[in-house]
mmCIF file of C-alpha atoms and ligand atoms in Angstrom:
data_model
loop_
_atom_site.group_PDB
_atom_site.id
_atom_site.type_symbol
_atom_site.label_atom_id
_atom_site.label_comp_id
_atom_site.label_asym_id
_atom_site.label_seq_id
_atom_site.Cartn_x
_atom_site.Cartn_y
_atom_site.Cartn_z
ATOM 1 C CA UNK A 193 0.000 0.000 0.000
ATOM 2 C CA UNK A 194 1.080 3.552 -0.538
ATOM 3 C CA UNK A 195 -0.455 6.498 0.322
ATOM 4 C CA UNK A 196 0.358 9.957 -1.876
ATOM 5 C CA UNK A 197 -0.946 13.643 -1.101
ATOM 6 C CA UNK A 198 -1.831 15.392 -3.727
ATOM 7 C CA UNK A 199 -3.086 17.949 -1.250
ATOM 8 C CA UNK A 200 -2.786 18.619 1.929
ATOM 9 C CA UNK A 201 -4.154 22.254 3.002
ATOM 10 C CA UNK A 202 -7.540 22.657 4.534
ATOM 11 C CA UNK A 203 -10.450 25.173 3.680
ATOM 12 C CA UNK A 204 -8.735 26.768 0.851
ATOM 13 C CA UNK A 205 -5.762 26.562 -1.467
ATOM 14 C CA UNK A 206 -2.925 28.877 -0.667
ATOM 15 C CA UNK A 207 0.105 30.007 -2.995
ATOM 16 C CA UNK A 208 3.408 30.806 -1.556
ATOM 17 C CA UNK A 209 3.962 34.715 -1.689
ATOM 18 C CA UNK A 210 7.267 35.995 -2.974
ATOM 19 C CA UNK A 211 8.476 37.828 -0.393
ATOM 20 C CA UNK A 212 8.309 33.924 1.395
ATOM 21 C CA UNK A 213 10.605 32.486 -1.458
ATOM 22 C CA UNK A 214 13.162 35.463 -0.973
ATOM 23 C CA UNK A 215 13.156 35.117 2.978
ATOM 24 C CA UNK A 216 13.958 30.880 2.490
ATOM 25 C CA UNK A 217 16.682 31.956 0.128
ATOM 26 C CA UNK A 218 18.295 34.474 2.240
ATOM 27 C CA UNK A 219 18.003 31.709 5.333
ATOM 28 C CA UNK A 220 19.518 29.383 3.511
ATOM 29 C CA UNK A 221 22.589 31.590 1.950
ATOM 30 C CA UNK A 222 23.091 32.819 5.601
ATOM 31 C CA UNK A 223 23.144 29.390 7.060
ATOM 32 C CA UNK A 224 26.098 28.610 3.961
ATOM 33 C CA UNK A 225 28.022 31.363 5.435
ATOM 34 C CA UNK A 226 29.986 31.788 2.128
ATOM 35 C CA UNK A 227 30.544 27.987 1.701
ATOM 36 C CA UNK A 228 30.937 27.129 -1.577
ATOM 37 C CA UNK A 229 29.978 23.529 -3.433
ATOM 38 C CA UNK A 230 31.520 21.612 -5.844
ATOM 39 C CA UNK A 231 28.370 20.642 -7.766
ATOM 40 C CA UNK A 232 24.859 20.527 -7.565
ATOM 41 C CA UNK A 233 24.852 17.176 -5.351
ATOM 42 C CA UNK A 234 26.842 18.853 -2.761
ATOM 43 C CA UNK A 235 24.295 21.627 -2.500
ATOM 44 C CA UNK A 236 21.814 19.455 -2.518
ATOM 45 C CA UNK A 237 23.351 17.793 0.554
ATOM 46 C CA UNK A 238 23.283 20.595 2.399
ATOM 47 C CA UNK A 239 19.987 21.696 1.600
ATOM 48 C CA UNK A 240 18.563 18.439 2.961
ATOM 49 C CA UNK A 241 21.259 18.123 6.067
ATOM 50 C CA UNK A 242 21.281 21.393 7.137
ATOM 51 C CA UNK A 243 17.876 23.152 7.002
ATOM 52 C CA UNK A 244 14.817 22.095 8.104
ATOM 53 C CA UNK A 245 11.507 21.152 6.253
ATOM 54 C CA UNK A 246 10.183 24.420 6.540
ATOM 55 C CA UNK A 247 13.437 26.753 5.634
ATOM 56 C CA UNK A 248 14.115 24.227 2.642
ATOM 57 C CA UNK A 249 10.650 23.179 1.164
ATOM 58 C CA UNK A 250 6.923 24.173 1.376
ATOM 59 C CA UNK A 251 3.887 22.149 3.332
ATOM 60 C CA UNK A 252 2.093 23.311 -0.626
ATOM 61 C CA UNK A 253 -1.386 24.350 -0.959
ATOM 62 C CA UNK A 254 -3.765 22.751 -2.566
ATOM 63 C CA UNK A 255 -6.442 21.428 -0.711
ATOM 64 C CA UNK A 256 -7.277 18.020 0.265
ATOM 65 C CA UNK A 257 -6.620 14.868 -2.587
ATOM 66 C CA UNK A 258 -5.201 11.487 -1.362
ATOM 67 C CA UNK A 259 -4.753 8.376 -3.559
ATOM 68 C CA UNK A 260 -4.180 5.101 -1.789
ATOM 69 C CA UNK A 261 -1.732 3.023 -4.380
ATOM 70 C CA UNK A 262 -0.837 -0.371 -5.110
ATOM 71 C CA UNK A 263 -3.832 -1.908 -3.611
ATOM 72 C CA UNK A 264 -6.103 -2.473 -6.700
ATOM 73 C CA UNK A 265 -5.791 -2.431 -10.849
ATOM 74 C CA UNK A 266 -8.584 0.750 -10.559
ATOM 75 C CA UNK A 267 -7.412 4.335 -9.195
ATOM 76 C CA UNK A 268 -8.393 4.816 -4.964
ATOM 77 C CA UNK A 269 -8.676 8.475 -4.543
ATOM 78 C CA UNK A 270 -10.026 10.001 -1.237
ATOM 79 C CA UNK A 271 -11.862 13.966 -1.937
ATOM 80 C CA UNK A 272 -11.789 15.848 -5.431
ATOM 81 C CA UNK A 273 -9.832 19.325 -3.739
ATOM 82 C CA UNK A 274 -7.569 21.140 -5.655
ATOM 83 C CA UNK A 275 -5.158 18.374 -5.660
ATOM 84 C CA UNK A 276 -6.994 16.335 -7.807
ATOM 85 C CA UNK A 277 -5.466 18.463 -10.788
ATOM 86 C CA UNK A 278 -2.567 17.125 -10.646
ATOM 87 C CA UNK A 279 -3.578 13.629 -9.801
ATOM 88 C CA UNK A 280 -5.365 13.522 -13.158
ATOM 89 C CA UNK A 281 -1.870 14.953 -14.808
ATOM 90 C CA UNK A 282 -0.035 12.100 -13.558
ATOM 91 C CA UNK A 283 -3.070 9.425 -13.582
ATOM 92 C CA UNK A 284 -2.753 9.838 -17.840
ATOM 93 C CA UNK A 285 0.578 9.509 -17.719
ATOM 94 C CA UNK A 286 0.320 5.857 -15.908
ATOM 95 C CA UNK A 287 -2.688 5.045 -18.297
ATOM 96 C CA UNK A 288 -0.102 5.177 -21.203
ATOM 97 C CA UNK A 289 2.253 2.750 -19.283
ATOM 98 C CA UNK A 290 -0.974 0.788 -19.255
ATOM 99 C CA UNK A 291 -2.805 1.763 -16.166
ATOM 100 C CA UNK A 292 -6.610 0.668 -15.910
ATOM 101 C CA UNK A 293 -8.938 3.962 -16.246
ATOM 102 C CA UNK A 294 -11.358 3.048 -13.608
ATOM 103 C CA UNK A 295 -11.499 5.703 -10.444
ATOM 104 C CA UNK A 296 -13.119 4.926 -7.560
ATOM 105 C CA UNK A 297 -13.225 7.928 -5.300
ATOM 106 C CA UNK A 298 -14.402 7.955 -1.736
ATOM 107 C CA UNK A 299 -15.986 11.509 -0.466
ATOM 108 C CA UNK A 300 -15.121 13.151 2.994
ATOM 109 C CA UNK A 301 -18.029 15.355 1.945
ATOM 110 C CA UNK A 302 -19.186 18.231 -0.498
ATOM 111 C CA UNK A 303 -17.446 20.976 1.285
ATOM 112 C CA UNK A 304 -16.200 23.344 -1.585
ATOM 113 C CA UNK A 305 -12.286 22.812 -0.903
ATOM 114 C CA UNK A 306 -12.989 18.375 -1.395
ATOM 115 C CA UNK A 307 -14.752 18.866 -4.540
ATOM 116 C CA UNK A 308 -13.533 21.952 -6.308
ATOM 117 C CA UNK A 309 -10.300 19.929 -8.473
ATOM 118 C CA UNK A 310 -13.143 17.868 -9.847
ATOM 119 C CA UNK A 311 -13.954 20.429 -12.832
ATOM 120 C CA UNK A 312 -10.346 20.518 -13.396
ATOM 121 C CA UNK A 313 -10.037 16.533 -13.515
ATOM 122 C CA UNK A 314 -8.714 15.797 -17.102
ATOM 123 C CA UNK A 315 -9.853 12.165 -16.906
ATOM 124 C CA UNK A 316 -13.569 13.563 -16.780
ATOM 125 C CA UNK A 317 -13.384 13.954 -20.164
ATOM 126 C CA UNK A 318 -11.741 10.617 -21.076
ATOM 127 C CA UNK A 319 -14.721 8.781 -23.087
ATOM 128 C CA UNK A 320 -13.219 5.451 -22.001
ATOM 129 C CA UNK A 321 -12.747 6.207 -18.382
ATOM 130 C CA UNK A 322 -15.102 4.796 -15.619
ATOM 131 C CA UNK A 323 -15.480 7.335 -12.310
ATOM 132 C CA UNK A 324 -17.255 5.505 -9.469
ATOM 133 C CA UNK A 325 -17.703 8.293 -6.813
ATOM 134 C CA UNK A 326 -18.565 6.343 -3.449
ATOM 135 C CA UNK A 327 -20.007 8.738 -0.729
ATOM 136 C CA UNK A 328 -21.914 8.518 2.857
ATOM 137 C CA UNK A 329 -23.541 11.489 1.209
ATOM 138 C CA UNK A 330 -27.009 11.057 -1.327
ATOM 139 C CA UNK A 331 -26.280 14.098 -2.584
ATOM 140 C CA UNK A 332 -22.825 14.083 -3.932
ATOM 141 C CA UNK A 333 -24.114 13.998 -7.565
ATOM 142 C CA UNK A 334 -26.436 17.523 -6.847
ATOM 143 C CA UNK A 335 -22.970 18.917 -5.453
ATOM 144 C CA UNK A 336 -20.595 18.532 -8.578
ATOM 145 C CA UNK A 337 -23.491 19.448 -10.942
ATOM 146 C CA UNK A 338 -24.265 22.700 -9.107
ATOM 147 C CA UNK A 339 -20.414 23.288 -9.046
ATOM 148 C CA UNK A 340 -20.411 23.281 -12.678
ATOM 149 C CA UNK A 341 -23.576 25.112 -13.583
ATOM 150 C CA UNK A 342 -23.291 27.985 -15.869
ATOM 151 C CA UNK A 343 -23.547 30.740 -13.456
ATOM 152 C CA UNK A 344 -19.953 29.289 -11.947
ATOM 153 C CA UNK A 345 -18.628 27.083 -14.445
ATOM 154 C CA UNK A 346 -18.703 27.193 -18.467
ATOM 155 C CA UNK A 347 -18.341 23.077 -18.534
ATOM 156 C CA UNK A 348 -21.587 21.947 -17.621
ATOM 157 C CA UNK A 349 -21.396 18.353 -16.190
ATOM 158 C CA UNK A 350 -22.931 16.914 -18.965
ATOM 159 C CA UNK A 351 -20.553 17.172 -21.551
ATOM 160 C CA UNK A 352 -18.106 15.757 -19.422
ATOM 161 C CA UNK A 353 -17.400 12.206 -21.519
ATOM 162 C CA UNK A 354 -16.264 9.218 -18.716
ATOM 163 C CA UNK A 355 -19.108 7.456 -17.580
ATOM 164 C CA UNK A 356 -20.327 7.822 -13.953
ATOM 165 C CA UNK A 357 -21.636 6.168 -11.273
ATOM 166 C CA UNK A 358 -22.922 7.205 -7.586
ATOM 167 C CA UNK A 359 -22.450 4.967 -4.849
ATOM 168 C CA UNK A 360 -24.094 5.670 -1.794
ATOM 169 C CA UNK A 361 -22.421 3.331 0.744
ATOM 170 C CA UNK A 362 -23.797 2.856 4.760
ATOM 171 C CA UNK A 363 -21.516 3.083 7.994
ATOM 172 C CA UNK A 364 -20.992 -0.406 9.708
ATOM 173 C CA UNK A 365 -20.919 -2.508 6.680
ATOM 174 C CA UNK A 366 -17.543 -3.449 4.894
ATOM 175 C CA UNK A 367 -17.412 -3.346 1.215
ATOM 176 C CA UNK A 368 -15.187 -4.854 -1.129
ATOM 177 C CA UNK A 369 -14.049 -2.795 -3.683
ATOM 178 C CA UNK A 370 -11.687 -4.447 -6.440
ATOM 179 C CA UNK A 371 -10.161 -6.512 -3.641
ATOM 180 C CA UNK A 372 -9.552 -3.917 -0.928
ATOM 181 C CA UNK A 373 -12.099 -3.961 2.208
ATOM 182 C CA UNK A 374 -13.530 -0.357 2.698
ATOM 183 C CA UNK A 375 -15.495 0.911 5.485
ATOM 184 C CA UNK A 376 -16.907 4.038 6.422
ATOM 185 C CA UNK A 377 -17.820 6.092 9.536
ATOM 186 C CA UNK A 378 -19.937 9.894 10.451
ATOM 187 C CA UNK A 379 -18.305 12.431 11.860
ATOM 188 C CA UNK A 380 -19.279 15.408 13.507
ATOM 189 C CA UNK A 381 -18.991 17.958 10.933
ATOM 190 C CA UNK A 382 -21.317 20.538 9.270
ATOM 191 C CA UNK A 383 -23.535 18.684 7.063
ATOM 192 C CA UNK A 384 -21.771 15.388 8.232
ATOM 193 C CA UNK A 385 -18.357 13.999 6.764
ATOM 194 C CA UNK A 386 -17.279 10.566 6.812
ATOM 195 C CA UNK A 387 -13.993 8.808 7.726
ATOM 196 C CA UNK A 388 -12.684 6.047 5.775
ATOM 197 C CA UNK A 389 -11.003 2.940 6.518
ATOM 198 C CA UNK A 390 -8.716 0.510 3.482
ATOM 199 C CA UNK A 391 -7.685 -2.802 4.433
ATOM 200 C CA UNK A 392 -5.667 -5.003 1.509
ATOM 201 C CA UNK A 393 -3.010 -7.318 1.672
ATOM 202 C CA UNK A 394 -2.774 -6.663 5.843
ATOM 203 C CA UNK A 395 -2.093 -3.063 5.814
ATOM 204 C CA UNK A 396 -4.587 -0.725 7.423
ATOM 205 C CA UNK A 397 -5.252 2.732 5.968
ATOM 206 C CA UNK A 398 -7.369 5.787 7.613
ATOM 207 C CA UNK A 399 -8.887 8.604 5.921
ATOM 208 C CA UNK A 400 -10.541 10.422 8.674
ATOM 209 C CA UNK A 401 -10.538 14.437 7.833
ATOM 210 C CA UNK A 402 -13.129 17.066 8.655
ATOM 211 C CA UNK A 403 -13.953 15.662 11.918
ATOM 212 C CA UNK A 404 -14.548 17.633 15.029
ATOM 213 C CA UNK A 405 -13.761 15.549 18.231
ATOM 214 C CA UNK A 406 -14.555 17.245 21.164
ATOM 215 C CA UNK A 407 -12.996 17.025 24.936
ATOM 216 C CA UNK A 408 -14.656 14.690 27.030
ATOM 217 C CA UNK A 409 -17.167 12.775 24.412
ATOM 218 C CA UNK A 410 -16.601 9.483 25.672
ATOM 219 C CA UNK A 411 -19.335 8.287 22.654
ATOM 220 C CA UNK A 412 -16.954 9.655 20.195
ATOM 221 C CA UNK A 413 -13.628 8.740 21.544
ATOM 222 C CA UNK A 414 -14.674 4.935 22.022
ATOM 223 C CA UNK A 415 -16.430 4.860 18.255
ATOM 224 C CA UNK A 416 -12.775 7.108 16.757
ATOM 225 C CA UNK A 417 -11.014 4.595 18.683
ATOM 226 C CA UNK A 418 -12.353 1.337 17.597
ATOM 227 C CA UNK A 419 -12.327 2.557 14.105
ATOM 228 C CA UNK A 420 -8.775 3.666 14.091
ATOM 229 C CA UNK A 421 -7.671 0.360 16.010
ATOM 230 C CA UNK A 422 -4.301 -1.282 15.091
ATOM 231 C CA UNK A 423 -3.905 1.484 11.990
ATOM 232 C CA UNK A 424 -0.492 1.186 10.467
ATOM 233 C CA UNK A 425 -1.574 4.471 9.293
ATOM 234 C CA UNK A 426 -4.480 7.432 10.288
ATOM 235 C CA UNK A 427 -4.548 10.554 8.603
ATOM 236 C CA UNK A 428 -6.095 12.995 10.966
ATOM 237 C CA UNK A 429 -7.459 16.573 10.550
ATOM 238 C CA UNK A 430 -5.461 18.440 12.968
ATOM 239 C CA UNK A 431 -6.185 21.709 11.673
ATOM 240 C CA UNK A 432 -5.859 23.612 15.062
ATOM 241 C CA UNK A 433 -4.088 23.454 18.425
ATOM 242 C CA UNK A 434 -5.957 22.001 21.271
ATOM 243 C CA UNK A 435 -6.743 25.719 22.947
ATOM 244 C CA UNK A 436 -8.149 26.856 19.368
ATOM 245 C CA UNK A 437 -10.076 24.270 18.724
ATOM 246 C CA UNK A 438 -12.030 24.448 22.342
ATOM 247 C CA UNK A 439 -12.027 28.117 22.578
ATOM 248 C CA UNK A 440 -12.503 30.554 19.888
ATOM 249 C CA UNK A 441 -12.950 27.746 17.343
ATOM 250 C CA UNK A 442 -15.113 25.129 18.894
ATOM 251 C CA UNK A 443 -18.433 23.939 16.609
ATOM 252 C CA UNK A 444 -16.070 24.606 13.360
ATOM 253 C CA UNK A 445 -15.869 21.131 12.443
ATOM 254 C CA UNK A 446 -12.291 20.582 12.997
ATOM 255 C CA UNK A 447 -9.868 18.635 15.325
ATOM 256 C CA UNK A 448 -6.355 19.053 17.069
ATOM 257 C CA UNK A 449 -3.136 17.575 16.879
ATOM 258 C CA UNK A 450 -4.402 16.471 20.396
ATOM 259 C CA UNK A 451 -7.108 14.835 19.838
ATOM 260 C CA UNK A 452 -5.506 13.218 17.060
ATOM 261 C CA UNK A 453 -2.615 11.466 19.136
ATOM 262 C CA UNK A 454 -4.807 11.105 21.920
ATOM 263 C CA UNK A 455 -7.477 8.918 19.529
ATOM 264 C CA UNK A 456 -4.755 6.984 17.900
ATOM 265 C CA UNK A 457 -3.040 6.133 21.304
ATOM 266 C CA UNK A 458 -6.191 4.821 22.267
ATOM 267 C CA UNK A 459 -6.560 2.867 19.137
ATOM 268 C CA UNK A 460 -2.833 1.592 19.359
ATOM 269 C CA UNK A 461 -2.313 2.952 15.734
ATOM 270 C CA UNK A 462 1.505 2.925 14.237
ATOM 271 C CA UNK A 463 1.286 5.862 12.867
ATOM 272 C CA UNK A 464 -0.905 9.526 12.471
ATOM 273 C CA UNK A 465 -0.373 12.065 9.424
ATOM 274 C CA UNK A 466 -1.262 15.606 10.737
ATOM 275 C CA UNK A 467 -3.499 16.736 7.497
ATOM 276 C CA UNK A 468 -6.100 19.544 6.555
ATOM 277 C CA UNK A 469 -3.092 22.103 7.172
ATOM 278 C CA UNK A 470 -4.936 26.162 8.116
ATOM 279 C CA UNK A 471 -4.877 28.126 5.564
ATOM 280 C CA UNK A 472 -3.023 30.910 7.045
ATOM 281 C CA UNK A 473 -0.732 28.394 9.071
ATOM 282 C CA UNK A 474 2.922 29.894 7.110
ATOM 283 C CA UNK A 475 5.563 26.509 6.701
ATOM 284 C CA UNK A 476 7.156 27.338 10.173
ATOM 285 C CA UNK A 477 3.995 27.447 11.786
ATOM 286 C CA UNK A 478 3.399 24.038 10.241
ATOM 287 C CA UNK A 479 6.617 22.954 10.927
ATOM 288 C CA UNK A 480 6.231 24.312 14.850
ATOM 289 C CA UNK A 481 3.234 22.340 15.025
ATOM 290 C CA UNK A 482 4.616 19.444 13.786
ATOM 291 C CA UNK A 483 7.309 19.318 16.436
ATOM 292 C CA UNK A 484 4.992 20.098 19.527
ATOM 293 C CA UNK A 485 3.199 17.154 18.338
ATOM 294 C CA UNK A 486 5.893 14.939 18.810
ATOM 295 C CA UNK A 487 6.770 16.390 21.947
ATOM 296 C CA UNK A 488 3.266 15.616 23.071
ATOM 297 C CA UNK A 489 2.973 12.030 22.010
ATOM 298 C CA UNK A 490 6.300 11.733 23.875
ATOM 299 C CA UNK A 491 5.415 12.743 27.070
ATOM 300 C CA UNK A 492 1.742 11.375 26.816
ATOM 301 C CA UNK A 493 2.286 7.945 25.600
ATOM 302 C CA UNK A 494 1.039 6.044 29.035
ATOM 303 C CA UNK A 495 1.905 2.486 28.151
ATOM 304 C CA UNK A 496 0.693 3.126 24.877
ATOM 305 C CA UNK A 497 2.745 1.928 21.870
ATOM 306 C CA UNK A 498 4.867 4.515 20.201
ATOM 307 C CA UNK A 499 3.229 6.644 17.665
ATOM 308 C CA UNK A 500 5.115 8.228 14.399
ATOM 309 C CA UNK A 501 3.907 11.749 13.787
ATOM 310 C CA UNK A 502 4.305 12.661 9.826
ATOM 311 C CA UNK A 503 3.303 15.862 8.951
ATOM 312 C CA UNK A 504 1.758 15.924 5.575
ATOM 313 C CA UNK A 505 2.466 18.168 2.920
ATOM 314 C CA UNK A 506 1.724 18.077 -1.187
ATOM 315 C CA UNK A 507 3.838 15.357 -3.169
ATOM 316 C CA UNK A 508 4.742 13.527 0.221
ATOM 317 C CA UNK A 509 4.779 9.280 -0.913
ATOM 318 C CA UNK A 510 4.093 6.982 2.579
ATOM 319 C CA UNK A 511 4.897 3.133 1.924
ATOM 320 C CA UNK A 512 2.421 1.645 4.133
HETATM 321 ZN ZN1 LIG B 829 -12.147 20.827 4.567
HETATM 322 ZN ZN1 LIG B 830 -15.654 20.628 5.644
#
């Protein structure tokens, strides 16, 4: 199993801002100190030794697309954000190595940042494609029609050329879905969202984003844990700290890093993606984040099994 984001930021897409590119350049000439390299390898050595994630890279911006790989011949693709762009980019590129052109997708929910890559989702308009879009939701179909209706779109949703078909699936049964065991589960989110759960070849996947899980819900930290149990992998929305998310953000629809590493502790999962990145969050607040995380899981592990905190960002590959 592998697990690629093709985006990772929450609520809306963001674009890095020059003046962010300039500062990561001057960082990163200061930190050289007037070293010089012999070739590009060298530099690239030191770009990867001696900075960190944030000084070096970016977290990206486009909103929320993950593909689960090398668990079926069709496509797995969790939410249609802006991401889903550039899955469809690379998705032709495997069909012409001979890649089936089947997509199953499997919907969070109809939230504007999961759905709006979908009119930008070149394989739409593949006549021999197949796009199964499975959903908790009965309206997913009204939701990317209305996205493309003339007032917002010019590409109505009929002339789009794959065929399609709907899928509403029901919490508490397992599917099987060209060979790989799906589940799903509610969340507390406005207008509901739904986690999901893989299972192939004895590797455990969790797609559980959008979710808000509040302090002291027993209910919904014994169903979170039981659905998240033994996980090699959960990928959590951990859009805020703990104090935002039960001050001035509570009833938002969104979760901690806390609750995250609290649920999967619980759950004894391997390990938790921190996904659904704030928009506003810059790569060292990310990056900040990320490390207080790890801190936390450290010092509030309790017997638990040890947990490895990723912190997502867009193009990141996880071999599961
Ligand atoms: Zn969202
Ligand atoms: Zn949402």
């Amino acid at each position: 199993m592998l697990v690629r984001f093709w985006g990772t930021r929450g609520s809306l897409p963001v674009a890095q801002r020059a003046a962010t590119t300039e500062a990561k350049i001057v960082g990163a000439l200061l930190k050289a100190s007037g070293r010089s390299f012999d070739d590009e390898m060298a530099a690239r050595q030191f770009v990867r030794d001696e900075l960190s994630f944030a000084e070096a890279h970016t977290y990206g911006g486009a909103t929320t697309c993950v593909e689960i790989d090398d668990v079926a011949e069709s496509f797995f693709i969790c939410d249609m954000g802006s991401g889903l762009r550039e899955f469809g980019i690379d998705a032709f590129r495997r069909i012409a190595g001979g890649h089936n052109r089947t997509y199953n997708f499997f919907m969070s929910h109809l939230h504007w940042d999961h759905i709006m890559g979908f009119p930008f989702f070149g394989p739409a308009f593949d006549p021999g494609a197949k796009i199964i879009i499975h959903s908790g939701h009965s309206d997913t179909e009204q939701a990317l029609r209305r996205q493309q209706e003339e007032i917002s779109f010019p590409v109505p949703f009929d002339w789009l050329r794959a065929s399609f078909e709907f899928k509403t699936l029901t919490p508490g049964n397992t599917y099987q879905i060209d060979g790989v065991d799906v589940e799903l589960m509610p969340q507390d989110h406005s207008h509901g969202s739904y986690a999901w759960k893989f299972r192939n070849d004895g590797k455990t996947t969790v797609f559980s984003t959008d979710a808000e899980h509040r302090l002291g819900d027993d209910k919904d930290k014994e169903a979170f844990e039981k659905f998240f149990t033994g996980a090699d992998v959960v990928i959590c929305d951990t859009m805020y700290s703990l104090a935002e998310s039960i001050t001035m953000k509570a009833d938002w629809g969104h979760s901690s890093n806390v609750m995250a590493v609290n649920l999967c502790h619980g759950a004894n999962a391997k390990k938790l993606v921190l996904f659904h990145h704030e928009p506003t969050s810059s790569d060292l607040d990310i990056e900040r984040m990320h490390e207080e995380t790890i801190r936390y899981e450290q010092l509030n592990r309790r017997g638990a099994n040890p947990l490895e905190i990723v912190c997502s960002y867009d193009s990141l590959e996880l071999t599961v």
